[in-house]
mmCIF file of C-alpha atoms and ligand atoms in Angstrom:
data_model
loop_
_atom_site.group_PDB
_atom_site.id
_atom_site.type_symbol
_atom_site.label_atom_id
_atom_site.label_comp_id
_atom_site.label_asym_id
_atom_site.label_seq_id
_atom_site.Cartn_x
_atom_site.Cartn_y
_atom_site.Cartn_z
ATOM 1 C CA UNK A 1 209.335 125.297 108.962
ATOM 2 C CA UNK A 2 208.884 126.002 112.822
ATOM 3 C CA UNK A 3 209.245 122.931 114.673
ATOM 4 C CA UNK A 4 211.907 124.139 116.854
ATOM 5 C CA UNK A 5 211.236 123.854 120.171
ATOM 6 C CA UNK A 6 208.950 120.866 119.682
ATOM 7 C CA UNK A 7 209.687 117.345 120.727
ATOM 8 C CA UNK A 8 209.136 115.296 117.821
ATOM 9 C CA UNK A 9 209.201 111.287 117.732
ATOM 10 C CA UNK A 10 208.836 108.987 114.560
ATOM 11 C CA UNK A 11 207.447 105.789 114.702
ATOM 12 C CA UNK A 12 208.515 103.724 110.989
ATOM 13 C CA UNK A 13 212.034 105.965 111.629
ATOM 14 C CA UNK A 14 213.585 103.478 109.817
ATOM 15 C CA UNK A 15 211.016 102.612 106.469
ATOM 16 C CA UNK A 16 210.731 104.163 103.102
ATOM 17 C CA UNK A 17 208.688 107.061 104.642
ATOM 18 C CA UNK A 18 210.577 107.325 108.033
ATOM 19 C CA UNK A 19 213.974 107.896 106.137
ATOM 20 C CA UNK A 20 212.329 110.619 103.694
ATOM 21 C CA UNK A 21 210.794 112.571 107.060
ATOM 22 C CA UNK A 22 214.592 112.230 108.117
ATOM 23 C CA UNK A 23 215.792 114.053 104.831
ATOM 24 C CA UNK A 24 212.854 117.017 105.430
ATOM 25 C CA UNK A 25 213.800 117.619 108.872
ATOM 26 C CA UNK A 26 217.583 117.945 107.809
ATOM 27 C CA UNK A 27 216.587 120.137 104.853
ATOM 28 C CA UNK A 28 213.542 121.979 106.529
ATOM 29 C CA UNK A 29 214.386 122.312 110.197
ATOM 30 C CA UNK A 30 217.919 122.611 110.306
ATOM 31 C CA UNK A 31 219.659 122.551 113.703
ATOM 32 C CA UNK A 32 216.791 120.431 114.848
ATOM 33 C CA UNK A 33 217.940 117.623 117.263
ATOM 34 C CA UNK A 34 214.541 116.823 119.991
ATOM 35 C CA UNK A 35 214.334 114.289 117.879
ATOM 36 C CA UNK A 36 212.980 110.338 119.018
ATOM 37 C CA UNK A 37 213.510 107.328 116.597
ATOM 38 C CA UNK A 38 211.656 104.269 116.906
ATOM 39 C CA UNK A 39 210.877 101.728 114.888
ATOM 40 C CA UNK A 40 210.372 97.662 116.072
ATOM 41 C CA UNK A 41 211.924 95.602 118.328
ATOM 42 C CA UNK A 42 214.095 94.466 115.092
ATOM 43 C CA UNK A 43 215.791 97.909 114.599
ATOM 44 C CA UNK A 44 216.292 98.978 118.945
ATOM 45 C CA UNK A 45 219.953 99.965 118.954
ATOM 46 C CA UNK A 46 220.550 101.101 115.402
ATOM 47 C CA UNK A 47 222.005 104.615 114.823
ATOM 48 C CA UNK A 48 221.025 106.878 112.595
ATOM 49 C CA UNK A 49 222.156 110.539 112.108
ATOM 50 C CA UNK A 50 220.516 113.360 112.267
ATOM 51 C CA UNK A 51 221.351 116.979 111.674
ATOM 52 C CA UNK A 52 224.714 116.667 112.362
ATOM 53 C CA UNK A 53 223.609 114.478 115.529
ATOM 54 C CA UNK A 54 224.128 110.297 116.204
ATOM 55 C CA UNK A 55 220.385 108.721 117.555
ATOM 56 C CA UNK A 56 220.089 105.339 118.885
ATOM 57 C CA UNK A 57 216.692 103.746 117.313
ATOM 58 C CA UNK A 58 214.717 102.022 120.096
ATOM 59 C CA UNK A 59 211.432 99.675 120.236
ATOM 60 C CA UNK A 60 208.355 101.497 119.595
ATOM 61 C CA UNK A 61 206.343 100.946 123.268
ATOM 62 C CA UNK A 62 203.117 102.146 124.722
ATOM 63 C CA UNK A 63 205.462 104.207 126.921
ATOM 64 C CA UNK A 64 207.402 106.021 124.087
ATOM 65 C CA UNK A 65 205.167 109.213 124.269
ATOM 66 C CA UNK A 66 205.333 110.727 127.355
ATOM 67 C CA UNK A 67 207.958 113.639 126.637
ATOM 68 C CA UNK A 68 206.755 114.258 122.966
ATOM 69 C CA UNK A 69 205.065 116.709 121.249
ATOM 70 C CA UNK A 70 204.247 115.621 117.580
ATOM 71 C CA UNK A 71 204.127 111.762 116.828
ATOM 72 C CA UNK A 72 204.728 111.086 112.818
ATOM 73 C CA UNK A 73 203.762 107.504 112.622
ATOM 74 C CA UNK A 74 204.474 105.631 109.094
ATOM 75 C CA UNK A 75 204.685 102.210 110.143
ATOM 76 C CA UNK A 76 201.894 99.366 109.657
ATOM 77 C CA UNK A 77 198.379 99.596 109.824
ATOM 78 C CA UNK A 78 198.113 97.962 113.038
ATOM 79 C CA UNK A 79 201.136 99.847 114.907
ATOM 80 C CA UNK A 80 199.173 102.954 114.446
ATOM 81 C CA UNK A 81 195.997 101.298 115.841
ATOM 82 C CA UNK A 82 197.933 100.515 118.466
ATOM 83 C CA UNK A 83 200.330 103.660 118.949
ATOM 84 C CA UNK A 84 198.194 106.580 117.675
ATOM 85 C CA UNK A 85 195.422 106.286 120.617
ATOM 86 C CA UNK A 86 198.763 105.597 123.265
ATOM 87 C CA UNK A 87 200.734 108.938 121.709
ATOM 88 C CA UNK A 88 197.471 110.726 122.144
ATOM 89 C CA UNK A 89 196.230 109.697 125.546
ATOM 90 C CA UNK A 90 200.142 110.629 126.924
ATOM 91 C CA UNK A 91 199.578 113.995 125.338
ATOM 92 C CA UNK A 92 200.963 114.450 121.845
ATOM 93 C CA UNK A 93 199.531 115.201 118.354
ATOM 94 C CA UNK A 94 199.636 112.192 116.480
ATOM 95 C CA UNK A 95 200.354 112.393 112.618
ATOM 96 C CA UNK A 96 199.503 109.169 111.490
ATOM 97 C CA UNK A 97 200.382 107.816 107.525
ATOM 98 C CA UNK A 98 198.048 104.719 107.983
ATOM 99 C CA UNK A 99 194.138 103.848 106.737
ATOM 100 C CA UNK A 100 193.964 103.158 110.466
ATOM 101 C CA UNK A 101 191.952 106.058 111.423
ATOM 102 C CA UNK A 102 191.598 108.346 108.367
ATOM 103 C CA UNK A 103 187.690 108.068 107.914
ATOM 104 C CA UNK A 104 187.048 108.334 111.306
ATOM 105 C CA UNK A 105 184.587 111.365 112.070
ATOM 106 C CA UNK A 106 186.593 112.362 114.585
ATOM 107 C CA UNK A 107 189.796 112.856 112.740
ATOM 108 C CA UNK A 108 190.609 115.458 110.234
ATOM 109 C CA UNK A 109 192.161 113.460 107.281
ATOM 110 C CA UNK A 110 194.264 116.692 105.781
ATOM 111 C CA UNK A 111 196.467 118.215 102.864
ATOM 112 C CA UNK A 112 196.882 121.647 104.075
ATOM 113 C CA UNK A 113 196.709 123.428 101.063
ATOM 114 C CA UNK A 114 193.273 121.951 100.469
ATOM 115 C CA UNK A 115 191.815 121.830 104.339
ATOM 116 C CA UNK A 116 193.924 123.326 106.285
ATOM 117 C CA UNK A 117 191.594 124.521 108.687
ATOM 118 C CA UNK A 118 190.302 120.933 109.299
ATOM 119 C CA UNK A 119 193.074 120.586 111.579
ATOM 120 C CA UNK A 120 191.265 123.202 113.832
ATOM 121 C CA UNK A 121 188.717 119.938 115.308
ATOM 122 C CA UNK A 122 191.334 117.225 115.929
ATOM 123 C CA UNK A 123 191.257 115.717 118.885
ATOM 124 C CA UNK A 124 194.916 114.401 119.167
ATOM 125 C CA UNK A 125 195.093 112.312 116.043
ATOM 126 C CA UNK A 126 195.230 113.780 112.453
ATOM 127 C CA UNK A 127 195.533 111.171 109.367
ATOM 128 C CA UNK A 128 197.350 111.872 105.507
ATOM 129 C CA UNK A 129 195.790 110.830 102.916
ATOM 130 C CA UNK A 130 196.493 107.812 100.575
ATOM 131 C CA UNK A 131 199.540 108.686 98.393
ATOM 132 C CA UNK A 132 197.614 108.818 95.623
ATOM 133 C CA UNK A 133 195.051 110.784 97.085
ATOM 134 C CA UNK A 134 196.669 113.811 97.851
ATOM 135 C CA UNK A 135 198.129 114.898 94.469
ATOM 136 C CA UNK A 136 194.854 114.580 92.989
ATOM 137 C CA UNK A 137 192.761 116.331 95.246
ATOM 138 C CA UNK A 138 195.719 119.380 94.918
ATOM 139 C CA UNK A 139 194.590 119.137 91.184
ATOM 140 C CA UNK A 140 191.182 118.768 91.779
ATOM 141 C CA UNK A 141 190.385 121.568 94.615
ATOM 142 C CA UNK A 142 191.435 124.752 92.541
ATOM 143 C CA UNK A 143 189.424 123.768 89.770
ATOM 144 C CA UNK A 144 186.281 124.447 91.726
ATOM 145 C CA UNK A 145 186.568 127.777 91.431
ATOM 146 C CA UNK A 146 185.959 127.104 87.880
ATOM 147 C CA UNK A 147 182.758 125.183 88.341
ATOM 148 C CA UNK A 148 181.542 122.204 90.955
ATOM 149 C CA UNK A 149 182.812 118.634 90.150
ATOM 150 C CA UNK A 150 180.321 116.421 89.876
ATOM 151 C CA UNK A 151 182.164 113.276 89.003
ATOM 152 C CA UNK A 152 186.032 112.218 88.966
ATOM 153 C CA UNK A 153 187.784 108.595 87.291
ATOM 154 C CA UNK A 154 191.269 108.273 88.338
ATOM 155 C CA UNK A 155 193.521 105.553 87.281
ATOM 156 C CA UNK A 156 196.695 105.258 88.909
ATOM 157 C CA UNK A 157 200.064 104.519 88.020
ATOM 158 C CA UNK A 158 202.041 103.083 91.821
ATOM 159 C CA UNK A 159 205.502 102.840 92.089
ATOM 160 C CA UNK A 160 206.813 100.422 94.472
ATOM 161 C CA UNK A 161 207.999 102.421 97.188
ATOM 162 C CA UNK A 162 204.260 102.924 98.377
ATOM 163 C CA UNK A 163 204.686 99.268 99.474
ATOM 164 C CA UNK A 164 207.676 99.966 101.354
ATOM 165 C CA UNK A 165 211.003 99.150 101.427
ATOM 166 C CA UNK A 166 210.482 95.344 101.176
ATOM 167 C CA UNK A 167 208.660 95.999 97.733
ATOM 168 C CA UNK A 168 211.356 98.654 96.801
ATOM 169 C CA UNK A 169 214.599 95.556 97.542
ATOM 170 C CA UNK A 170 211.978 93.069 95.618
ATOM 171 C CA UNK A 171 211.297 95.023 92.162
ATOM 172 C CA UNK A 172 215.310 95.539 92.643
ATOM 173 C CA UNK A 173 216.302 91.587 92.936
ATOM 174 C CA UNK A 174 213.226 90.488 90.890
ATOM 175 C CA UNK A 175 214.890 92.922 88.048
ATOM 176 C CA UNK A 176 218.159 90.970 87.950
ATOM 177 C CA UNK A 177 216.954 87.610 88.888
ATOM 178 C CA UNK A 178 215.028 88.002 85.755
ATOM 179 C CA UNK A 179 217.211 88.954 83.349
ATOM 180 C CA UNK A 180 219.886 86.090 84.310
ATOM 181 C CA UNK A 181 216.615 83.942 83.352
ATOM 182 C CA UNK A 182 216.002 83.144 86.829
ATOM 183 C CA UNK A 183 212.324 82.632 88.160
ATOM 184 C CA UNK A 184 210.228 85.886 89.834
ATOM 185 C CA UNK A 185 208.933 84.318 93.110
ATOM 186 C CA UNK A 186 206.890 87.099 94.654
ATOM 187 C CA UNK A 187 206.593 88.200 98.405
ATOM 188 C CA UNK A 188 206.345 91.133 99.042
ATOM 189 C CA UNK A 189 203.794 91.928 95.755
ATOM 190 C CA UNK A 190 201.221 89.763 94.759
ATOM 191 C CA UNK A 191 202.669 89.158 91.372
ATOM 192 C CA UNK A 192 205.741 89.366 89.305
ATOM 193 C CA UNK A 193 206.431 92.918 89.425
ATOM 194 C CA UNK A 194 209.829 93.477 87.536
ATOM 195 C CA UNK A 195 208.715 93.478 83.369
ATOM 196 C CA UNK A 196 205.155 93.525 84.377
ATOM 197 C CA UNK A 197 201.893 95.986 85.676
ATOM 198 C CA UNK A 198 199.771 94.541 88.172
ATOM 199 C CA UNK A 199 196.082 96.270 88.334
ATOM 200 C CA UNK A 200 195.822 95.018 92.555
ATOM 201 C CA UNK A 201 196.815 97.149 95.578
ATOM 202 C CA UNK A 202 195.727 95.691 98.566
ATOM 203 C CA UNK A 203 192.801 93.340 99.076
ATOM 204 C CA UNK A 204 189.265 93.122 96.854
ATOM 205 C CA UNK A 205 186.061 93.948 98.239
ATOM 206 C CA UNK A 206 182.902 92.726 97.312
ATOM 207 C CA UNK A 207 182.531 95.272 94.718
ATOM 208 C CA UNK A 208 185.009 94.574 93.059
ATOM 209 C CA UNK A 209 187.237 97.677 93.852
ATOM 210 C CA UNK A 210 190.361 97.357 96.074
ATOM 211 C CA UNK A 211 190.642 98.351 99.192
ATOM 212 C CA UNK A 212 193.399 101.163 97.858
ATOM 213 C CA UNK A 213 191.073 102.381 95.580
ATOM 214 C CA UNK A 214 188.173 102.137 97.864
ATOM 215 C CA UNK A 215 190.242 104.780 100.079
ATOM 216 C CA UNK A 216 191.095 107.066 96.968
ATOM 217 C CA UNK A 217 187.172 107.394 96.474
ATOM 218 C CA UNK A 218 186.373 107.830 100.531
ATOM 219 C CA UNK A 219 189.123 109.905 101.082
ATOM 220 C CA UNK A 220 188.571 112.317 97.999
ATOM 221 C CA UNK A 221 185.592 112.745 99.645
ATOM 222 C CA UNK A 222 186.402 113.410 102.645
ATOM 223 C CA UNK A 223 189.397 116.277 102.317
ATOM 224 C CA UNK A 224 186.978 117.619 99.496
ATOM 225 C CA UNK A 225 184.036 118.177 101.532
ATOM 226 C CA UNK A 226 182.088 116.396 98.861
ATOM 227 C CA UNK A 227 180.128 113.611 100.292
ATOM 228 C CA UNK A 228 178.149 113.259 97.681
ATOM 229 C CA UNK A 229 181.189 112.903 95.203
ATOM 230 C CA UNK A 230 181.064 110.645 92.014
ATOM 231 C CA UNK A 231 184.416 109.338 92.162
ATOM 232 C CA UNK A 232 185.936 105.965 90.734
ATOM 233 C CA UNK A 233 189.468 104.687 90.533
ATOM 234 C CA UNK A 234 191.622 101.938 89.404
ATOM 235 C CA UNK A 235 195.116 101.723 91.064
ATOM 236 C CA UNK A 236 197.244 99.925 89.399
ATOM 237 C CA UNK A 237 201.629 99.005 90.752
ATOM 238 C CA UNK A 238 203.575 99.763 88.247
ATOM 239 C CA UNK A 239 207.920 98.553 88.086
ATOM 240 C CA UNK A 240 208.917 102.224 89.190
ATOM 241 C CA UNK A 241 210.928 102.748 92.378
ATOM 242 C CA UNK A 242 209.378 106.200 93.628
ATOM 243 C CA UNK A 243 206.386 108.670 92.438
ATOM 244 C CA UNK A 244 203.051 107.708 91.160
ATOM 245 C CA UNK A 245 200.904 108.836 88.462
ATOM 246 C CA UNK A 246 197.282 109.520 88.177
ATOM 247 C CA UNK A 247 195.621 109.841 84.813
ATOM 248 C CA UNK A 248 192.507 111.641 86.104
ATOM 249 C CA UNK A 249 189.025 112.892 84.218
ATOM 250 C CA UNK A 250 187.308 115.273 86.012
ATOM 251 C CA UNK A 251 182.986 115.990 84.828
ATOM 252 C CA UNK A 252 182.241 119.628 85.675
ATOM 253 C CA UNK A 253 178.617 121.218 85.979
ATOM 254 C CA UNK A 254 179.387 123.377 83.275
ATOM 255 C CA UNK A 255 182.273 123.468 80.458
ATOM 256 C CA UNK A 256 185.605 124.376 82.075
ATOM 257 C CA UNK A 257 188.483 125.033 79.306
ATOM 258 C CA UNK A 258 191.890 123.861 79.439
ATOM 259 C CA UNK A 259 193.567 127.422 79.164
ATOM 260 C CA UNK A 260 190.995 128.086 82.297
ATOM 261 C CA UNK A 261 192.583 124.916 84.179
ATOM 262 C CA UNK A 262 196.059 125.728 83.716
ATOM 263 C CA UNK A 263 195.570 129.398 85.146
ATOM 264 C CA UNK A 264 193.661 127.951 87.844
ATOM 265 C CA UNK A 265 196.122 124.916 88.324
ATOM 266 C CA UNK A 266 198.997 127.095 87.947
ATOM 267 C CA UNK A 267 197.824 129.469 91.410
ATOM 268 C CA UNK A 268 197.397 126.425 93.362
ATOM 269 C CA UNK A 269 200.473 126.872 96.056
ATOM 270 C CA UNK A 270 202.884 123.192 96.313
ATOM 271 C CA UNK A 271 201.396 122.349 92.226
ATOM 272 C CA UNK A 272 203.123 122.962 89.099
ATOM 273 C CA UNK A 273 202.146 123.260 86.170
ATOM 274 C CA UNK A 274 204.798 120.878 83.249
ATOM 275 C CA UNK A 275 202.378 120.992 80.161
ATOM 276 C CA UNK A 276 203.694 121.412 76.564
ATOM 277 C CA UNK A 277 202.941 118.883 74.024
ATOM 278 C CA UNK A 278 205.081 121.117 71.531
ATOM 279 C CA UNK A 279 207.694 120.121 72.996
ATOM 280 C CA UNK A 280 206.922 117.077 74.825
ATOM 281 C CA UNK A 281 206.653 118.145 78.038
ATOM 282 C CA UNK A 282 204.587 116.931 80.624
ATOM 283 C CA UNK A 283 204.812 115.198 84.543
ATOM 284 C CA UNK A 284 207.260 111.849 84.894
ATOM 285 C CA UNK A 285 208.323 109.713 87.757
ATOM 286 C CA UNK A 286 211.623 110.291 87.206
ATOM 287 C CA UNK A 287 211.656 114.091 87.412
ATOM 288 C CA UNK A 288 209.232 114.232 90.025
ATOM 289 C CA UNK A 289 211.169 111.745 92.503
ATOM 290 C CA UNK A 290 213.137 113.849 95.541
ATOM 291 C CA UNK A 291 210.838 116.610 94.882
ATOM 292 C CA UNK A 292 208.328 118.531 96.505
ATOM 293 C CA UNK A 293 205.244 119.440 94.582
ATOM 294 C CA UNK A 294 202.581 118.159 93.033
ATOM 295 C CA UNK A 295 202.988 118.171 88.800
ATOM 296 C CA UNK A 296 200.218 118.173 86.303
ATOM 297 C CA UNK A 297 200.315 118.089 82.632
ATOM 298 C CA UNK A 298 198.863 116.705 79.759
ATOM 299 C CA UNK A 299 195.595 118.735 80.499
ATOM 300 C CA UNK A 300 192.769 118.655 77.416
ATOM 301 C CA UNK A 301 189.382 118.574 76.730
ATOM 302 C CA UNK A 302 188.164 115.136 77.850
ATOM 303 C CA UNK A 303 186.744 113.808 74.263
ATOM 304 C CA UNK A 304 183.625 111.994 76.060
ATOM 305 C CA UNK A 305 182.145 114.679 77.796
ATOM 306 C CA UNK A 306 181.404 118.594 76.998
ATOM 307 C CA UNK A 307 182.426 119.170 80.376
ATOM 308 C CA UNK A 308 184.644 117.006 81.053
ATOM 309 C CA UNK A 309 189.010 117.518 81.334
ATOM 310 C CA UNK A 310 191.310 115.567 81.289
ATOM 311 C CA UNK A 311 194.899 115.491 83.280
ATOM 312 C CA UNK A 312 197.943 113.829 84.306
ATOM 313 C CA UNK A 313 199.320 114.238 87.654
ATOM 314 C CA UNK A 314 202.430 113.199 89.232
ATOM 315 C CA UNK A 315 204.358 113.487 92.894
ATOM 316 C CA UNK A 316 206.791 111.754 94.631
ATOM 317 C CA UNK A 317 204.655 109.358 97.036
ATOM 318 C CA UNK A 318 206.999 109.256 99.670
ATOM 319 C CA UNK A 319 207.709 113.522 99.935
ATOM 320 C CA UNK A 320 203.893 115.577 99.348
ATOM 321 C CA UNK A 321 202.897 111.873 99.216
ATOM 322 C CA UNK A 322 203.567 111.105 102.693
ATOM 323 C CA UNK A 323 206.510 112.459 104.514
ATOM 324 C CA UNK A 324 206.315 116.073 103.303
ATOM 325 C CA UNK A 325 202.469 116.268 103.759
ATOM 326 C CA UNK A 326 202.499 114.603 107.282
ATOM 327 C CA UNK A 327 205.474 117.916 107.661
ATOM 328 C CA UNK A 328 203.267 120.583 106.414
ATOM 329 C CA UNK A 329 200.523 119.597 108.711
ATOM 330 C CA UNK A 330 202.787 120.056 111.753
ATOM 331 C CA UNK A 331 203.667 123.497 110.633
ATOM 332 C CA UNK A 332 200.192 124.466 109.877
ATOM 333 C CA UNK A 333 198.958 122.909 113.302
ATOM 334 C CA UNK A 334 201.909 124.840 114.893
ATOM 335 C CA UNK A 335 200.492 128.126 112.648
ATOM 336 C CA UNK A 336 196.807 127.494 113.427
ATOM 337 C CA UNK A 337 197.936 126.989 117.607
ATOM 338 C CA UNK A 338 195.957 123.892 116.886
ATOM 339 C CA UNK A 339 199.038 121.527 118.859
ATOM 340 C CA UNK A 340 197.915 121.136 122.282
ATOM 341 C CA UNK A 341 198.993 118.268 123.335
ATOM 342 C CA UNK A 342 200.087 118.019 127.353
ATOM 343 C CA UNK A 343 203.691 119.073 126.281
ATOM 344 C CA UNK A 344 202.687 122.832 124.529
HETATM 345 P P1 A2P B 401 211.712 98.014 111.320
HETATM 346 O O1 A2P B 401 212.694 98.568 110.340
HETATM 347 O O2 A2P B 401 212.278 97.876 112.689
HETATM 348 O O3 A2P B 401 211.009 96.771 110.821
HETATM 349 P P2 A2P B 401 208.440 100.211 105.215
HETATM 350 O O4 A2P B 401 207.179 100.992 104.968
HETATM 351 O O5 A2P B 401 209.610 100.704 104.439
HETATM 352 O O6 A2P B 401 208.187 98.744 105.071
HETATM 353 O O7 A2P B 401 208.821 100.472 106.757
HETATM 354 C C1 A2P B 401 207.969 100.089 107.824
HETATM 355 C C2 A2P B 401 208.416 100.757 109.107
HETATM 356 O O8 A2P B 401 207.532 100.326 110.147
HETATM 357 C C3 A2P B 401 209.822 100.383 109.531
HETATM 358 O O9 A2P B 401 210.458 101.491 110.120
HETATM 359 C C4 A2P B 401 209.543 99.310 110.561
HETATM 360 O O10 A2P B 401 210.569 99.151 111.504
HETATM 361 C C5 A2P B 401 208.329 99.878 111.233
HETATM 362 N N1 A2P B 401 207.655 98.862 112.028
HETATM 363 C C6 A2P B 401 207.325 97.601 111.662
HETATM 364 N N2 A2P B 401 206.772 96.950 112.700
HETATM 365 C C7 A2P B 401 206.738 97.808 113.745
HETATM 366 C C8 A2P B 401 206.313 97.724 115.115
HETATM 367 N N3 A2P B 401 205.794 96.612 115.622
HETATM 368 N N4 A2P B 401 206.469 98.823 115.899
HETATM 369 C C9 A2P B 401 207.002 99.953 115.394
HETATM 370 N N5 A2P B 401 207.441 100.099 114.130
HETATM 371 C C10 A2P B 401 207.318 99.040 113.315
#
């Protein structure tokens, strides 16, 4: 990866997705040390280490931006409303992990591998998908080479760690409250988690849909270049720390077969292909955790529909789900010359 050189600050340094963009740099960018950690008022003077190297975390500010290059901001909704436009206007390419700005025409909501060369039109703030948007538009863009989708039903399977570190330390203490026979008491999910499913991420709209799967329909869209799009979803938090699941049916104008979809699936770069019912292999959260790409299995003839497949997809939410994603598009923007912010 060639960030070297570049002056890179993370905002969230210190969540679920802050800690795995930590890991990536160590792993991807080795040596790398222009490195600024911030995080809220709560977590200014905290060390963390770095390649080899001991950083002091320090309050996120209006003012953090001025010597930086590439923002990564994974923190809450409204930090990025309020940080993206300040990391911008100082100069830097913001990569921002938040709904805050991601269907906004004038910023290029990206997975690389699918629309890469959105990243050409940003005008200092690029979003990442949903978590559970981006591994199924990897398994839905190579397909189309097979024949156009015209409509898409994806029900998810969340673990916890898409909630964030709070949700991660509840399913943990709900787990053992519970089986000493002690009472859930929910905070930071909306139900008991621990022994339970709970078919409600985020808030309802008047449709009916949540907001979370609201953005999986937008956002599919969106990357997709499919306006137009028939797409439906039902997320759904399941007790499982890290990696989500996506049970997705995808209608095709014409027949596509499922020998057809694995050759197809199988080319697409960051996706692999774990599919053999003969031996009971497929995707599962547990394999896919700490890893990087995008797994699909389980792929068949959808039943309903002549041209219809079915597929099960699975990626670690917090690696090609956030961390690793919001990576790749700084290397790609670096590739495309598409960072010029005041700094380059
Ligand atoms: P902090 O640890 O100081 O609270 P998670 O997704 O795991 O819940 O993590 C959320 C991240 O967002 C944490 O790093 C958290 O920092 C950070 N954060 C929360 N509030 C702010 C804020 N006001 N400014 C900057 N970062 C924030």
């Amino acid at each position: 990866m060639d960030l070297q050189g570049l002056n890179l600050a993370i905002v969230g340094a210190t969540g679920a997705v802050g800690q795995e963009t930590l890991r990536l740099i160590e792993a991807r960018c080795p040596g790398h040390t222009n490195l600024k950690l911030l995080a809220s008022k709560r977590s200014a003077g905290r060390t963390l280490d770095v390649n080899g190297k001991t950083f002091t975390v320090a309050e996120t500010t209006d003012d953090s931006f001025d010597d930086v290059d590439i923002v990564f901001i994974s923190a809450r909704t409204e930090d990025s409303r309020r940080f993206g436009p300040a990391a911008a206007a100082a100069g830097a390419m913001v990569i921002d992990d938040s709904s805050a700005f991601r269907m906004a025409p004038s910023v290029p909501l990206v997975v690389p591998e699918v629309n890469g060369a959105d990243l050409d039109w940003h005008d200092g703030i690029v979003s990442i998908p949903n978590c559970s948007t981006t591994p199924l538009v990897m398994a839905a863009h190579p397909l189309r080479q097979a024949s156009p989708i015209r409509r898409i039903v994806a029900d998810t399977y969340q673990s916890v760690s898409g909630a964030g570190g709070a949700a991660m330390n509840e399913l943990r203490d709900q787990t053992r409250t519970i089986m000493h026979g002690g009472p859930a008491e929910p905070e930071a999910q909306p139900q008991q988690i621990a022994f339970n499913v709970i078919p409600q991420i985020d808030s309802f709209n008047e449709s009916g849909y949540t907001r979370e799967e609201q953005k999986m329909i937008e956002e599919s869209r969106k990357i997709l270049h499919e306006p137009g799009l028939a797409v439906s979803a039902t997320c759904v938090r399941v007790p499982v720390f890290v990696s989500h699941c996506v049970a997705a049916h995808l209608e095709f104008d014409a027949p596509v077969s499922a020998g057809e979809a694995r050759e197809l699936l199988s080319q697409m770069p960051g996706l692999v292909v774990h599919d053999d019912p003969t031996a009971s292999a497929y995707p599962m959260p547990v394999d896919a955790a700490g890893r990087d790409a995008v797994f699909v299995g389980r792929i068949r003839k959808d039943a309903s529909h002549p041209n219809g497949l079915a597929m099960w997809i699975v990626t670690d939410n917090l690696v090609k789900g956030a961390a690793l994603n919001a990576l790749q598009i700084a290397d790609a923007a670096v590739a495309r010359g598409a960072v010029h912010g005041k700094q380059s």
